[in-house]
């Protein structure tokens, strides 16, 4: 191929070249981080997936306030790649690539290849950032996949209205809710736009049919899960955890602390997004001057995503992934507005150069901030850098020690909130409670839950108990405060003998304010049943 042929190929396929180049970069980083130890939420999904593959029903052997969609996605990764941390991360890599391509499609539908390319590249880079824990396979990644697929189908419905497309969009948003309940807010947003698109082209009866198709399809995944839970006699448990306790948990954070929570949880995310946020701001500014519905579609997508991540006012880093697709699309529309502005004043060449420079600076901000951690840290050091207050590297090692001691088929209990230990050891829990956080929370079901937890352990004592004295595994220091939970454990362990005790290494390079929260000593111990 001669020079003119190469130039023609680039001109024709420049969007895919740019997008694939960004995906190649992010995929290399993700492959390098395939074996990063699981954090506790990932441990929950991984252990629940093991139970699902063993034939257990959701909420039978593992309680959670989250619907089991993500656990089923983990199970699919295990079937495809084997039961390992690497399998989880490989599944996440594929999910991320698919999401990027969907966002490219959304952007292209709203404003052409330029918008799609910028949007896809912005999401690929931002969704990998440590600020949003993008390397972890949390629920948001899976919810966003189905949210974006549903949004793309919704835009196809705009172009050619049909009940079939309304049904498909609804089903996809229903699957998003199954991944994370917060996605229901975005599903409601999508329903409003479906009505808006249908109102001018159809009679009332047809609009009602399409709206019913969409709304009914949203409910199908949840209805199927409900029927399955009912058939397995776990429906009552599912409703308690995903409705009663979930509402109580969401109400713990008062409205008065919402802004403080946002500033604390979102500061790192806002810094990471940097130039992408500037571009998104330009997209919003362009929307104010435009009467085109696509601009308002993107802005309202952002508002719905922001509301979704704000449920309960828990602004944890990975929650912001829910808003990244909308931010990325707005950034693409912002770049389109810049391109049009420059073209009007400086011609096509000036617009190309100016737009290229602006995009490069904005998008390069993210890898420039994280290139060291992406490419120079070892896997354990990367985990410690991403979680400076946690001991996830140590829990993996401790789980290996437990596996070397415990007889296969033994049952264990982890007195703390580290369900990844169950996954690593491949031993089954003696209790369905994977976290001890509920026993210290100020919520109305605290006493009831602790009583059920203790009764499960008394009815069927585990062969081994792993005791964790780690501030962030409890959100408190019950072993120094003589809390009821720790007092009960002390008496319960009278039937056990100590096997080993390991001190956790001191955390280094953390702010003084955080240091003041931590106890002098944190440790983990294994006990063996003797009676």
XYZ file of C-alpha atoms in Angstrom, residues 150-151 154 169 173 185-195 197 214 304:
19
model
C -30.212 -0.154 26.759
C -29.408 3.479 25.943
C -33.295 3.514 23.024
C -34.396 -1.575 25.783
C -32.307 -1.785 31.746
C -33.101 5.618 38.403
C -31.563 5.475 34.926
C -34.242 3.010 33.798
C -36.883 5.545 34.836
C -35.031 8.223 32.855
C -35.002 5.961 29.803
C -38.741 5.363 30.138
C -39.385 9.107 30.119
C -37.380 9.544 26.917
C -39.145 6.611 25.284
C -42.452 8.375 25.892
C -39.768 9.932 21.350
C -40.669 -1.163 27.987
C -30.043 10.581 36.022
